[in-house]
Coordinates of C-alpha atoms in Angstrom, one line a residue:
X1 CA 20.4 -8.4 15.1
X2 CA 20.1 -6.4 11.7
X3 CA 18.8 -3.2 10.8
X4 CA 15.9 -4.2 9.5
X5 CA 15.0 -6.7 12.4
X6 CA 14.9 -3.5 14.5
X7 CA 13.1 -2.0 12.2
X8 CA 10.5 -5.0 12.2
X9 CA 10.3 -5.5 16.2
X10 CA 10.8 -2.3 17.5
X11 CA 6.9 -1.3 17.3
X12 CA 6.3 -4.9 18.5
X13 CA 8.4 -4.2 21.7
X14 CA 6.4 -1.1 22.6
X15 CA 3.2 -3.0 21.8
X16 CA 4.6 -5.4 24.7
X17 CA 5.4 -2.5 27.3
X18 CA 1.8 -0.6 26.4
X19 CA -0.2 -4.0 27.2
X20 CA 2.2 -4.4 30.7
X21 CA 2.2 -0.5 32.0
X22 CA -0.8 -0.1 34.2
X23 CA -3.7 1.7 32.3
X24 CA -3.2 4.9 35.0
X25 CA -0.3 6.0 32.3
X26 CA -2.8 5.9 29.2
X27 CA -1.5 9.2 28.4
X28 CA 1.7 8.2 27.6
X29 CA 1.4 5.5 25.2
X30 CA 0.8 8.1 22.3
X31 CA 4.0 8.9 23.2
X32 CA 5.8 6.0 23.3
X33 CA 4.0 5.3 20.2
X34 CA 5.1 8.4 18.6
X35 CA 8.9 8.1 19.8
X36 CA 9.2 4.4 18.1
X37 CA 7.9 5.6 15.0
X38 CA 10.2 8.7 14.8
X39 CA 13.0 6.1 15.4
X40 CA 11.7 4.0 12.6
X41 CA 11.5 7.2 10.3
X42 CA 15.2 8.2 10.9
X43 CA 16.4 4.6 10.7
X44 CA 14.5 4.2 7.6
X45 CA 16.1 7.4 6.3
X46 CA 19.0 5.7 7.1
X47 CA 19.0 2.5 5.1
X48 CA 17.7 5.0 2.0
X49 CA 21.0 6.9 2.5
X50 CA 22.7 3.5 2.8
X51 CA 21.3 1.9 0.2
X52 CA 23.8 1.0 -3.0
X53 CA 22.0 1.5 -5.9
X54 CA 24.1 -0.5 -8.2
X55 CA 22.6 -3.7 -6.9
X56 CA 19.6 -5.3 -8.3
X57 CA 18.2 -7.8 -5.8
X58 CA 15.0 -9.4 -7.4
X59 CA 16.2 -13.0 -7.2
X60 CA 19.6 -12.4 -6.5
X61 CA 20.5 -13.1 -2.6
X62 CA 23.8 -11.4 -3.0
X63 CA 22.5 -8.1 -4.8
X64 CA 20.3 -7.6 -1.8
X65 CA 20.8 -5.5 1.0
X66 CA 21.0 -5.4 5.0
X67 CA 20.2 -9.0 4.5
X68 CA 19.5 -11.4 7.6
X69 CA 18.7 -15.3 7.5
X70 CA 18.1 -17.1 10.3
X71 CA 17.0 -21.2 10.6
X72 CA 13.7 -20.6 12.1
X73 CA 11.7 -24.0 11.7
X74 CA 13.4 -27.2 10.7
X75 CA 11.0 -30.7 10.6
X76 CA 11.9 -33.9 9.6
X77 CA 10.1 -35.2 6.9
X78 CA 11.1 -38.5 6.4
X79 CA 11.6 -39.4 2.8
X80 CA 10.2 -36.2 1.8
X81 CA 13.7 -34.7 3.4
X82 CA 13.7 -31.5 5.6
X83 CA 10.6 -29.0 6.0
X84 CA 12.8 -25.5 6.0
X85 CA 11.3 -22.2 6.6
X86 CA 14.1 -19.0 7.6
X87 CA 13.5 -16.0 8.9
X88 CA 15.3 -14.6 5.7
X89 CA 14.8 -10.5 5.0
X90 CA 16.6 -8.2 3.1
X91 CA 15.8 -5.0 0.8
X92 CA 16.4 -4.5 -2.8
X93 CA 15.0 -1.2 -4.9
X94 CA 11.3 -3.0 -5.3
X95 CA 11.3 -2.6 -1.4
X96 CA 13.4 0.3 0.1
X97 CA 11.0 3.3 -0.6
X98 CA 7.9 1.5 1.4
X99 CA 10.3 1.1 4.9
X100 CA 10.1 5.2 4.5
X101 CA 6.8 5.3 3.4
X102 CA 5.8 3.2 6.0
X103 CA 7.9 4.7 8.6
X104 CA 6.7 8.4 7.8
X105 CA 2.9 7.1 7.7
X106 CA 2.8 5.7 10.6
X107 CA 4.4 8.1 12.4
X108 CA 1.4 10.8 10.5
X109 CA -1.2 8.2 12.0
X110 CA -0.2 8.3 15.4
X111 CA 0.1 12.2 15.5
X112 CA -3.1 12.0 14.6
X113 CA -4.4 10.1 17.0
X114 CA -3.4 12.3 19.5
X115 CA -7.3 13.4 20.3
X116 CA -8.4 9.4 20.9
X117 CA -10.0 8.9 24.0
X118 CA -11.3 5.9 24.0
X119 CA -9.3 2.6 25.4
X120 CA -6.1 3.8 24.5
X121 CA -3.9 0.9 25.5
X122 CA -5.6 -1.2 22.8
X123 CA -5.7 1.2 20.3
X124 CA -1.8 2.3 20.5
X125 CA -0.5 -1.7 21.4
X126 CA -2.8 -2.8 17.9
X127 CA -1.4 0.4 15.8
X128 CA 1.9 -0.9 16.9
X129 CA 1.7 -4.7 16.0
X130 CA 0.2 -3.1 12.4
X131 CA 3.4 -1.6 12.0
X132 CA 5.2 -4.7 12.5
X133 CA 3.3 -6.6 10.0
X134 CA 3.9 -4.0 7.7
X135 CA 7.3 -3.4 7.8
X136 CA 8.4 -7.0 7.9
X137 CA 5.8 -7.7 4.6
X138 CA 8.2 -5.7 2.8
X139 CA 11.2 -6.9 3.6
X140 CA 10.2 -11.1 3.6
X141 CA 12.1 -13.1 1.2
X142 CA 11.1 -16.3 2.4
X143 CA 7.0 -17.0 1.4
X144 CA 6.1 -18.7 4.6
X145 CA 7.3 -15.6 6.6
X146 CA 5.7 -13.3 4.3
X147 CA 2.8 -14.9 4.3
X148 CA 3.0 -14.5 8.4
X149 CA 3.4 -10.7 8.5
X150 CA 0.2 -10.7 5.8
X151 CA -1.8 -12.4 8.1
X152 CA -0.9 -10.6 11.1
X153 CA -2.3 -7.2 9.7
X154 CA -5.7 -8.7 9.5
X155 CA -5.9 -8.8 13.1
X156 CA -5.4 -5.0 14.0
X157 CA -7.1 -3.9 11.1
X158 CA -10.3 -6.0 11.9
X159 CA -10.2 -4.6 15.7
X160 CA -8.9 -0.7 14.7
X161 CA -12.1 -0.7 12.6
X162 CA -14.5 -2.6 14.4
X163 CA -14.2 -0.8 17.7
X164 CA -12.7 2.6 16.9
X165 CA -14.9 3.2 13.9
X166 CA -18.2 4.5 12.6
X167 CA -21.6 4.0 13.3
X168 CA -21.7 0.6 10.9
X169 CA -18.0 -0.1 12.2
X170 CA -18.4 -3.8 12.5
X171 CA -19.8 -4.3 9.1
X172 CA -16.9 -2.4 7.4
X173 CA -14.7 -4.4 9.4
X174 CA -16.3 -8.0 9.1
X175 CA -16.2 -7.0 5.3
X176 CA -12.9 -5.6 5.1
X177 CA -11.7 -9.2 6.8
X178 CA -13.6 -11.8 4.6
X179 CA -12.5 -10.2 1.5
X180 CA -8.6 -10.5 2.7
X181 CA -9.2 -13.6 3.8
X182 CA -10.7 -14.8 0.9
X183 CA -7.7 -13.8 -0.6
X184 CA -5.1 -14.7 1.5
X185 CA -6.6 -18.7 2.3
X186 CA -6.2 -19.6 -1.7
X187 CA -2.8 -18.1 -1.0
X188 CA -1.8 -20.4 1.3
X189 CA -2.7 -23.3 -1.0
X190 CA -0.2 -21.5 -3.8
X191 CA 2.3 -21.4 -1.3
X192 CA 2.1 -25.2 -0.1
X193 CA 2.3 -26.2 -3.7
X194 CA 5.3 -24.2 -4.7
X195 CA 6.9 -25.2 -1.5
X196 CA 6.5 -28.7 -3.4
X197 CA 7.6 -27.5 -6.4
X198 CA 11.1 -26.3 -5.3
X199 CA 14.4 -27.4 -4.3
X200 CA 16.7 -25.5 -2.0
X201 CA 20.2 -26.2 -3.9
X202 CA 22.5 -26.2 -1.3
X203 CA 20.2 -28.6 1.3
X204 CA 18.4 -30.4 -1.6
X205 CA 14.7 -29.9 0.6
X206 CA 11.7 -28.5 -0.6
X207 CA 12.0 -24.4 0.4
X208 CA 10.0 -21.5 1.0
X209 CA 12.6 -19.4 -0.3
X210 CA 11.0 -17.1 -2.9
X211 CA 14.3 -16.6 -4.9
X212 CA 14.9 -20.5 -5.1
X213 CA 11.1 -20.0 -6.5
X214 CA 11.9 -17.3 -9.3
X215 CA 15.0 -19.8 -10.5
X216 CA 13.4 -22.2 -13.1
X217 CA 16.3 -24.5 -12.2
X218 CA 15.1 -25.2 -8.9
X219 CA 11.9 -26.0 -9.7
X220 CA 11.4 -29.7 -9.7
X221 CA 10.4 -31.2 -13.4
X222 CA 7.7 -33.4 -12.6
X223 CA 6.1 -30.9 -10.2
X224 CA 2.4 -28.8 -10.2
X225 CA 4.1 -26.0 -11.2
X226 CA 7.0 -27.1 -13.1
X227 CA 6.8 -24.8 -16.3
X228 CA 7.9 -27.6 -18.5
X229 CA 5.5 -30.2 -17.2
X230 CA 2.4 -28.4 -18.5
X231 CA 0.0 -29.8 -15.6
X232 CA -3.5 -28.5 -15.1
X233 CA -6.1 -28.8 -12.7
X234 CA -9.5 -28.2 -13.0
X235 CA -8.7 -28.0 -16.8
X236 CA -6.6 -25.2 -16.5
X237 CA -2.6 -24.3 -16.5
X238 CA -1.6 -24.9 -13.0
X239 CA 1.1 -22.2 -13.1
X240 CA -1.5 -20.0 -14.6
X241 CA -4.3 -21.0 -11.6
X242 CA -1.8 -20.1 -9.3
X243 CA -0.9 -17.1 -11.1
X244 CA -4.8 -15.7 -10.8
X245 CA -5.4 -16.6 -7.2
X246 CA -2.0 -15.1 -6.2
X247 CA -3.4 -11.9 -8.1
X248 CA -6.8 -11.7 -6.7
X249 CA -5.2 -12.1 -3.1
X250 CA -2.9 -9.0 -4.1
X251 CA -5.6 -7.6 -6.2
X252 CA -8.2 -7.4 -3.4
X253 CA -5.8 -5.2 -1.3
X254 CA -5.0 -2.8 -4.2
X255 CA -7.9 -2.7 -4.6
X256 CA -8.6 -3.4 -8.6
X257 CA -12.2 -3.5 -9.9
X258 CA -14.8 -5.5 -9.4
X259 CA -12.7 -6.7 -5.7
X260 CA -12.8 -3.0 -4.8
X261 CA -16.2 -2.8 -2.9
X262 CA -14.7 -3.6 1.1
X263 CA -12.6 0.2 0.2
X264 CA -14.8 2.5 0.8
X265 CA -16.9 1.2 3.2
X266 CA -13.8 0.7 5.5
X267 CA -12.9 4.1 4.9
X268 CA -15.9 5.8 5.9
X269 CA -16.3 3.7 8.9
X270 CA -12.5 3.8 10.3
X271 CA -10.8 6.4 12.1
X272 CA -9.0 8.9 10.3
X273 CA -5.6 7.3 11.3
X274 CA -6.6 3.8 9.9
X275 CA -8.1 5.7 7.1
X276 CA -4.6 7.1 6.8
X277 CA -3.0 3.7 7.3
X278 CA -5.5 2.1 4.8
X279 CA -4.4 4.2 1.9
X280 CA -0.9 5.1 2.8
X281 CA 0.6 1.6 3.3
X282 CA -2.0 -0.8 2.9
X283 CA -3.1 -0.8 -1.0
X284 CA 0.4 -0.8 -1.8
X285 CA 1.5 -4.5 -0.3
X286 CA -1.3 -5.2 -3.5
X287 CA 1.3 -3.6 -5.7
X288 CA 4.9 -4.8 -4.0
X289 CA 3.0 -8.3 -3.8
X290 CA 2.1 -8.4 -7.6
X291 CA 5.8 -6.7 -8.8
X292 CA 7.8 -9.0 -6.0
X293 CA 5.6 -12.3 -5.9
X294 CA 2.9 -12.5 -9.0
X295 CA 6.0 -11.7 -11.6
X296 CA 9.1 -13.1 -10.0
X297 CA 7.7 -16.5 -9.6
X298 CA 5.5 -16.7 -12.7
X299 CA 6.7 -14.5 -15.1
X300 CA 5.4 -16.8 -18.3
X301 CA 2.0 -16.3 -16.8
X302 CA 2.1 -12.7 -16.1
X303 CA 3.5 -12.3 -19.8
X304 CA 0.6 -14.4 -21.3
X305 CA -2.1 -12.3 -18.9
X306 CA -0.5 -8.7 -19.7
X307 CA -3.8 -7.6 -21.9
X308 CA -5.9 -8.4 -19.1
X309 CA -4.2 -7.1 -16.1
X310 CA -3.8 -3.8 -18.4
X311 CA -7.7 -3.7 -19.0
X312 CA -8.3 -4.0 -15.5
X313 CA -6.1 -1.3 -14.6
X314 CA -7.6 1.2 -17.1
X315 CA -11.0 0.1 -16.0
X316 CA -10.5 0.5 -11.8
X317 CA -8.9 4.2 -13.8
X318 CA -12.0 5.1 -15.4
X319 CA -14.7 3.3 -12.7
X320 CA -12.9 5.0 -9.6
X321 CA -12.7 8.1 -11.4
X322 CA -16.5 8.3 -12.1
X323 CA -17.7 6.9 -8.6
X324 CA -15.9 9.6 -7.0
X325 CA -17.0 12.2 -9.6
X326 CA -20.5 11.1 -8.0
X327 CA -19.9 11.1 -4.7
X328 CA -21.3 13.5 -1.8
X329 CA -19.5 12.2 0.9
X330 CA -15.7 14.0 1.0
X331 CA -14.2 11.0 2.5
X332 CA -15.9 8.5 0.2
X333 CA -14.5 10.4 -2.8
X334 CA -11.2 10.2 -1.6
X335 CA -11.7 6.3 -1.1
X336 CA -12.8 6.0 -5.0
X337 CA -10.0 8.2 -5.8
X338 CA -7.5 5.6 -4.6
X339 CA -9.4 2.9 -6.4
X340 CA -8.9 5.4 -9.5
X341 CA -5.0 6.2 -8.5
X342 CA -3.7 2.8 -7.9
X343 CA -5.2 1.5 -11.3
X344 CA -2.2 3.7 -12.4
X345 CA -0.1 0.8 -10.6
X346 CA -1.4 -2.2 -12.4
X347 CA -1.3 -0.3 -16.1
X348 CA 2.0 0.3 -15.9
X349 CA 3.4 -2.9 -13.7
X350 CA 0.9 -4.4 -17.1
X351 CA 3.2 -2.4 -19.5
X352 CA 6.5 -4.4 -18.2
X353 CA 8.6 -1.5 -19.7
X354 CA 10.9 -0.1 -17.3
X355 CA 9.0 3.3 -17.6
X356 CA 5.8 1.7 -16.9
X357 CA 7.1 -0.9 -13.9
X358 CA 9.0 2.4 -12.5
X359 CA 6.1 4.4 -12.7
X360 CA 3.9 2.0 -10.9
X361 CA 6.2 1.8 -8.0
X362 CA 7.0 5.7 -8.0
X363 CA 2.5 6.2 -8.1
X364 CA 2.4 3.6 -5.0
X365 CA 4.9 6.0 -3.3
X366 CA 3.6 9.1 -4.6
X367 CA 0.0 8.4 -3.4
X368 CA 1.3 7.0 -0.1
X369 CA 2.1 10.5 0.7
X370 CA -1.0 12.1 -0.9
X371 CA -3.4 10.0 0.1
X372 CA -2.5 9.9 3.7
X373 CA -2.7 13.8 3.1
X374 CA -6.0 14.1 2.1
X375 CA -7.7 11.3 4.8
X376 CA -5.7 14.1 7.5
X377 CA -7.5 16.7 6.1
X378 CA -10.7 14.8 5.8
X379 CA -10.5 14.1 9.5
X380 CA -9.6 17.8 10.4
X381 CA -13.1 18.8 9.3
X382 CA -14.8 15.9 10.4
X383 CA -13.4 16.4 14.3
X384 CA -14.6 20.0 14.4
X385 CA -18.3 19.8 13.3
X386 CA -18.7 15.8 12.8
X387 CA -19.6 16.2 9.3
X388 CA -18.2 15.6 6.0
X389 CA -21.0 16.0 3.4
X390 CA -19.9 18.0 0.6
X391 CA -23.1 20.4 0.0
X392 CA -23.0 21.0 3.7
X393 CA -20.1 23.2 3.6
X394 CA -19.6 26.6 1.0
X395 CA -17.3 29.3 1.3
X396 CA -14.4 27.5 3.5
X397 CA -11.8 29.4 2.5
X398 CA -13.0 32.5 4.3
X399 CA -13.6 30.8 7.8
X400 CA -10.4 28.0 7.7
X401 CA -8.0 30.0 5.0
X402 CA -4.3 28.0 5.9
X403 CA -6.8 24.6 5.9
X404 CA -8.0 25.3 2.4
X405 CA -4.4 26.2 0.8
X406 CA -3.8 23.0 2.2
X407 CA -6.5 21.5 0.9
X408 CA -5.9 22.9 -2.7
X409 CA -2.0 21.7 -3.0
X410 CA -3.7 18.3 -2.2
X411 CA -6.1 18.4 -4.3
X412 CA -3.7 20.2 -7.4
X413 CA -1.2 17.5 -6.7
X414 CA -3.1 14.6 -6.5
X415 CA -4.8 15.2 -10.0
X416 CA -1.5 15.1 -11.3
X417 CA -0.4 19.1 -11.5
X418 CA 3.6 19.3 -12.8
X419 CA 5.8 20.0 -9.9
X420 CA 4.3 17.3 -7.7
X421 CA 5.1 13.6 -7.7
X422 CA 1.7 12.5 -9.0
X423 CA 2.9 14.3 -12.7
X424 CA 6.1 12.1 -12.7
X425 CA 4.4 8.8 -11.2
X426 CA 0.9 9.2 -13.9
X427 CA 3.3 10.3 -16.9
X428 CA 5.8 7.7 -16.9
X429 CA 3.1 5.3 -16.0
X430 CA 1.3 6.6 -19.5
X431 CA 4.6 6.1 -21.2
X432 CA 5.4 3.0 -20.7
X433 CA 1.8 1.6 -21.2
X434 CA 2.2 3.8 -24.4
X435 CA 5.6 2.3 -25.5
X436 CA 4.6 -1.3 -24.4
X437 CA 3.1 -2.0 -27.9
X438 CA 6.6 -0.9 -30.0
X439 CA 8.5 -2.1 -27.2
X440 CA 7.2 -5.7 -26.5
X441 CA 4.3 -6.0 -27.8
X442 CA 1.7 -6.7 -24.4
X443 CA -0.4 -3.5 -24.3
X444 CA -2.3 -1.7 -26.9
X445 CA -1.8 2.2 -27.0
X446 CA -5.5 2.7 -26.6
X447 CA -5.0 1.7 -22.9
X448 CA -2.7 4.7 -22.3
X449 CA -5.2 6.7 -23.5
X450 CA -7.9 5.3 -21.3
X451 CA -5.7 5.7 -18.9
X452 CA -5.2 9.7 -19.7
X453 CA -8.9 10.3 -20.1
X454 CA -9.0 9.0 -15.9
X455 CA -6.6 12.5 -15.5
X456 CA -8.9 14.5 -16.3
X457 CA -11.8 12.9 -15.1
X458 CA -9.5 12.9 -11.6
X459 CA -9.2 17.1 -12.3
X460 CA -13.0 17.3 -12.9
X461 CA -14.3 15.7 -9.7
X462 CA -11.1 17.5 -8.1
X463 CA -11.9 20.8 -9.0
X464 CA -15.3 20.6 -9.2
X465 CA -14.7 19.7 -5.1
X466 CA -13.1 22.5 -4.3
X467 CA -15.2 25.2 -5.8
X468 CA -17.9 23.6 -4.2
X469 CA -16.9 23.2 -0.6
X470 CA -14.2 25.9 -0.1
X471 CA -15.5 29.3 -2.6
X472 CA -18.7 31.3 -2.9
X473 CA -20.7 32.6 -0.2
X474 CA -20.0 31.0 2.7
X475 CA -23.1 28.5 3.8
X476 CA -22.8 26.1 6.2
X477 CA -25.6 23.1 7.4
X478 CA -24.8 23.9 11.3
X479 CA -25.1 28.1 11.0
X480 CA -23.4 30.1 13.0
X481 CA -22.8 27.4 15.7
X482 CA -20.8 25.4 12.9
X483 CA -18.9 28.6 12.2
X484 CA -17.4 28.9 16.0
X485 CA -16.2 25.2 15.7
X486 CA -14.3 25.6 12.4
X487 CA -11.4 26.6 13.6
X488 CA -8.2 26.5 10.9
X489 CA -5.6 24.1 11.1
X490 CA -3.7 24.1 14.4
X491 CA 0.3 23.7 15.0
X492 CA -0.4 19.8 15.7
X493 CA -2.4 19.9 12.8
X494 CA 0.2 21.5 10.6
X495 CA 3.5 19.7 11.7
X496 CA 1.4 16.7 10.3
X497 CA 0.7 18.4 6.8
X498 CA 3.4 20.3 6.2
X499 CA 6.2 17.3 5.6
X500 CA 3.5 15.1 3.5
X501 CA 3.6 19.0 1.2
X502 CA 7.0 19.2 0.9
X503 CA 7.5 15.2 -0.2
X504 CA 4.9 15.4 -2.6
X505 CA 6.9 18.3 -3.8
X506 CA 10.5 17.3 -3.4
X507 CA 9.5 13.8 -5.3
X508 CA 7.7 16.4 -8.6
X509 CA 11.1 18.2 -8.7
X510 CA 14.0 15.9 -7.9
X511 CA 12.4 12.6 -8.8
X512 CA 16.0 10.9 -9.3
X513 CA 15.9 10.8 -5.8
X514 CA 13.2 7.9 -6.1
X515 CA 14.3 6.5 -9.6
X516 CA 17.9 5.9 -8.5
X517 CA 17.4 3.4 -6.1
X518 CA 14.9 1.9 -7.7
X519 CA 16.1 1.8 -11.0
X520 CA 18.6 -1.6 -11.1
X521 CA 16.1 -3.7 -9.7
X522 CA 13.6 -2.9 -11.8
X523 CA 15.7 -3.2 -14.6
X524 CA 16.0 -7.2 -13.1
X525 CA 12.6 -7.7 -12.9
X526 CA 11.9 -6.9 -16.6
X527 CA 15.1 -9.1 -17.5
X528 CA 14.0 -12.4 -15.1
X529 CA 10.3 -12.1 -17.0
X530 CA 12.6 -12.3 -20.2
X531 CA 10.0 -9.7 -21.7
X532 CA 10.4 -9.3 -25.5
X533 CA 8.3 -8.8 -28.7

């Protein structure tokens, strides 16, 4: 078994042990929960120390890393040869930073849990089989076993929100489900016809293999989505049909604007540590799914549909930015943030420079750290006085001083303050989208200027925050019965924060530490999309 299977099925095996230990030991499946995931987190740290970075991957089989393939289903066909699906997984630079990402977030999750009450053996066993979805998601080469881990992190979610969450928890959830469904069924049509489409060279049967799918030579001539037989359905380019319902599917879990509305109703009705999960790993399969799958099977299309992806990403900029500018509710703001943040992803994965496509990747890991961050701190205030409204709170800093420094370096950092990895991710996102119209062409320079005026509309509603909530007089909705309860952040509490601070910060200063490895493979992407003016 490789690395990364362990890495994959470890969580799943504790899932299995939590569901058979008698509920009598609920108290120690947080820590059996927390154990696996500081395996994962060292193991991931690992492979990152491991990883060569003179190896591009993309759709290169040899170029990628800790690679495993296994026959997993094999069907006779008839004259239509051998159905093949592999359990084939393997890491390249698009995918190694979100095993550590994942890894350290949903280790942050589970420390966080550590107050939950409530039917613990189902929460812990579901956070579990989460991670494993997760983590094998990024690592999938073939489609039909990506496709698997995407569906399996509907379940969890669905059941994490609906039970463990708010006061309208099954509407959030029920929401949050359709719309990834929606997504995710027209998917599964895509897939079916590529699998159609392509030829495995070596067998000669139809594959699911997604780097058979990014070789135009395997593609068969006559096919739906052969790029040289020009078929359409419904009146439109097949290849560019499946292009838009492969990006809509991705899009939704980004989440880009107008498919953005299921964010920040989940948010407000999960549990801080789904809330944590939500933002910290889960818009970012969007991102990996539109860099990995969206351009490395139909790069023509995501060529032809640059402009548009572009606008969409300055618009989710400018319409997150304002929604959150607006908002009362600390944790809704910090939802419409993310919808503001990753719009940063799609302008520059739109730019297809390698500033911009590194950039988009580097935000994605940048606000994995942040966001989870700020959804921790949003919780810490919430448990104490069960109340997040921002005009009920003024004058923070005298009553919970260590919780509002924290608070602060969030905030500074997440608007995009130099020294912290949101400057590096936003500025080289802005450069390439800038440089995109000299360099091929595909994006006009008033996007990355659109996409400038969203930094400072992400300081105003930032700052504005802040001085609200946390300087003044202090004034609080509950009194003097609120002021007992608001007690600063405790050594739990801090353990949590203090790592997700000194990433943020290590990834501002060094950020060669992130670029390196992901460098090469970006450099493959752009080459396989044969991008030029």
């Amino acid at each position: 078994m490789s690395w990364l299977s362990i890495l994959i099925f470890l969580p799943l095996l504790a899932a299995l042990v939590m569901l058979v230990l008698p509920t009598a030991l609920k108290a120690s499946f947080k820590y059996i929960a927390a154990g696996i995931c500081t395996v994962q987190l060292l193991l991931s740290a690992y492979l990152y120390y491991q990883f060569n970075d003179g190896f591009g991957g993309v759709n290169v089989l040899e170029s990628y890393q800790f690679v495993e393939q296994l026959p997993w289903i094999r069907m006779n066909l008839g004259a239509l040869g051998t159905l093949e699906v592999d359990y084939l997984v393997g890491v390249d630079g698009l995918s190694i930073l979100f095993l550590f990402l994942t890894a350290l977030v949903m280790l942050v999750a589970v420390v966080a849990s550590w107050t939950m009450e409530k039917q613990l053996k189902g929460y812990f066993a579901l956070l579990m089989l989460l991670n494993t979805a997760v983590m094998g998601v990024f690592v999938a080469l073939d489609f039909f076993l990506f496709y698997v881990f995407y569906e399996v992190m509907l379940l969890p979610l669905y059941f994490l929100i609906g039970i463990w969450g708010g006061a309208r928890r099954e509407y959030a959830a029920i929401k949050f489900f359709l719309y990834t469904l929606l997504g995710s069924v027209f998917m599964l049509l895509v897939m079916v016809g590529l699998y159609f489409s392509v030829i495995d060279p070596l067998t000669g049967s139809h594959t699911f293999n997604m780097l058979h799918m990014m070789n135009p030579d395997n593609i068969v001539k006559e096919s739906i989505f052969s790029p040289i037989a020009h078929q359409e359905l419904f009146g439109v380019s097949a290849r560019l049909l499946a292009f838009i319902v492969l990006f809509i599917a991705f899009g939704i879990k980004i989440p880009i604007v107008p498919l953005h509305t299921w964010l920040p109703d989940a948010h407000v009705e999960a549990p801080t540590p789904v809330s944590i999960i939500l933002a910290g790993i889960l818009l970012k399969v969007g991102g990996y799914g539109i860099l990995r799958i969206c351009f490395g099977i139909f790069p023509d299309q995501a060529i032809e549909s640059a402009w548009w992806l572009g606008l969409i990403g300055v618009v989710s900029i400018l319409y997150g930015a304002l929604n959150a500018l607006a908002q009362q509710d600390l944790k809704r703001l910090v939802a419409y943030s993310s919808v503001s943040h990753m719009g940063f992803v799609l302008l520059g994965a739109a730019s297809m420079t390698p500033e911009g496509v590194s950039g988009a990747i580097f935000q994605m890991v940048s606000h994995g750290f942040l966001s989870a961050m700020l959804f921790f701190l949003v919780g810490v205030l919430y448990d104490r006085v069960h109340d997040r409204m921002i005009y009920n709170f003024r004058g923070l800093a005298s009553i919970m001083p260590k919780y509002t420094v924290f608070v602060a370096v969030g905030f500074f950092a997440s608007l995009g303050l130099p020294g912290f990895s949101a400057f590096i991710a936003e500025a080289f996102t802005i450069i390439g989208a800038f440089n995109s119209e000299s360099v091929n062409g595909l994006l006009p320079r008033w996007m990355a200027v659109g996409g400038s005026v969203g930094i400072l509309l992400s300081a105003a509603y930032f700052l504005w925050t802040l001085q609200r909530m946390f300087f003044g007089n202090t004034r609080l909705k509950g009194g003097e019965d609120w002021r007992k309860q608001l007690r600063d952040v405790d050594r739990r509490e801090t353990i949590v924060l203090v790592p997700m601070v000194v990433f943020a910060l290590l990834l501002g200063i060094v950020p060669f530490l992130a670029f390196e490895k992901i460098n090469t493979s970006v450099l493959s992407l752009i080459e396989l999309m044969g991008v030029s003016k």
